[in-house]
Amino acid sequence: MFLHPPESQCLSVIAPCRNEAAHIDAFCDSALAQQLPAGWRMEVLVADGRSDDGTRERLQARCAADPRLRWVDNPGRIVSTGLNACLREARGSVIARLDVHTRFAPDYLAQCLAALERTGADNVGGPWVAEGVGHVGQAIAAAFQSRWVVGGARSRDTAYEGPVDTVYLGCWPRATLERFGGFDEALVRNQDDEHNLRLRLGGARIWQSSRIRSHYRPRSSLRHLFAQQRQYGYWRPFVMRKHGQPGSVRQLVPAVFVAALLASVLLAPWMALPLAVLLGAYGTYLGAVSVQAAVASGHLAALPWLPVVIAAYHVAYGLGTWRGLWDVLRGQAPSSQFARITR
């Protein structure tokens, strides 16, 4: 996988991108502003997926102006192929993944290195914290952050420090990636969850540290949120087919909910009670959780949007999971409809 021998106390930052002309400069500035421990140096490899909006030209100009930045071609155009393209060129003894739509604390990478040394873990990262823009974006972020929406995922708990089943982005000793390999290029989505599941099945430890701080910018419209979550759900069965199990049981709950809803609708002409009970229970849940999420996030103005945002998370993910399961059971190749990364 790696084409170059490791260099001691060199940290390789890897990031995929495609059509990010509006964000690539801010990302480069943020990455280059990272404060590393004494004796460490950094290289930032950005894999461009054949952008056609000027991202590639801007990125190449930035690379020419700062030798720490390196442009990598990603003809596969998806996240997993971009990450692997960066890994092949990486020289660092430690590899850290960054995201173009995430704002990082100045000591983000330093805290990653400290967590690796402190815990001896095979992959470390911080909590996944969303920061939305506008009332809809704030509602999406508030729902994203609520444990009652995402099934109690520890990745949303900003205070949690300890072992986890998956972690946001990730930072690995090079030896971990040499042992377990890179990212599955058959997966357009969920490649990070699959990679962490592969590590755990192989006996590796994944650690979340509250000291590793960043803020992720989620989608800002219901249409884009629905498309994103449906795509995430679609790829879940392909991960299950590969490993014979999901990354976590909570990932199956939206599909169960959608199945129960459909069954209740079909039974309604003869037996209306199941549908009434399900809709009543879910409506009560939506109201209570919307208030909790709005208060916890401090964005009370997002409250009117939260019920439909939460429902979009669950219904879209559940529908996507069933569509992916249908293709898996039929032995079909992944649908091209779900093979394109959109923002």
PDB file of N, CA and C in Angstrom, residues 102 115 127 138 151 275:
ATOM      1  N   THR A 102     -14.605  20.454   7.858  1.00  0.00           N
ATOM      2  CA  THR A 102     -14.468  20.456   9.312  1.00  0.00           C
ATOM      3  C   THR A 102     -13.480  21.529   9.739  1.00  0.00           C
ATOM      4  N   ALA A 115      -2.648  11.398  22.226  1.00  0.00           N
ATOM      5  CA  ALA A 115      -3.558  10.292  22.547  1.00  0.00           C
ATOM      6  C   ALA A 115      -2.974   8.953  22.114  1.00  0.00           C
ATOM      7  N   PRO A 127     -14.536  13.587  19.406  1.00  0.00           N
ATOM      8  CA  PRO A 127     -15.975  13.511  19.189  1.00  0.00           C
ATOM      9  C   PRO A 127     -16.373  14.195  17.892  1.00  0.00           C
ATOM     10  N   GLN A 138     -28.916  24.456  11.601  1.00  0.00           N
ATOM     11  CA  GLN A 138     -28.802  24.308  13.045  1.00  0.00           C
ATOM     12  C   GLN A 138     -29.662  23.158  13.551  1.00  0.00           C
ATOM     13  N   GLY A 151     -29.051   7.052  18.452  1.00  0.00           N
ATOM     14  CA  GLY A 151     -28.956   5.765  19.134  1.00  0.00           C
ATOM     15  C   GLY A 151     -27.892   5.690  20.201  1.00  0.00           C
ATOM     16  N   LEU A 275     -51.138   1.216  13.251  1.00  0.00           N
ATOM     17  CA  LEU A 275     -50.645   2.458  12.647  1.00  0.00           C
ATOM     18  C   LEU A 275     -50.858   3.630  13.599  1.00  0.00           C
TER      19      LEU A 275
END
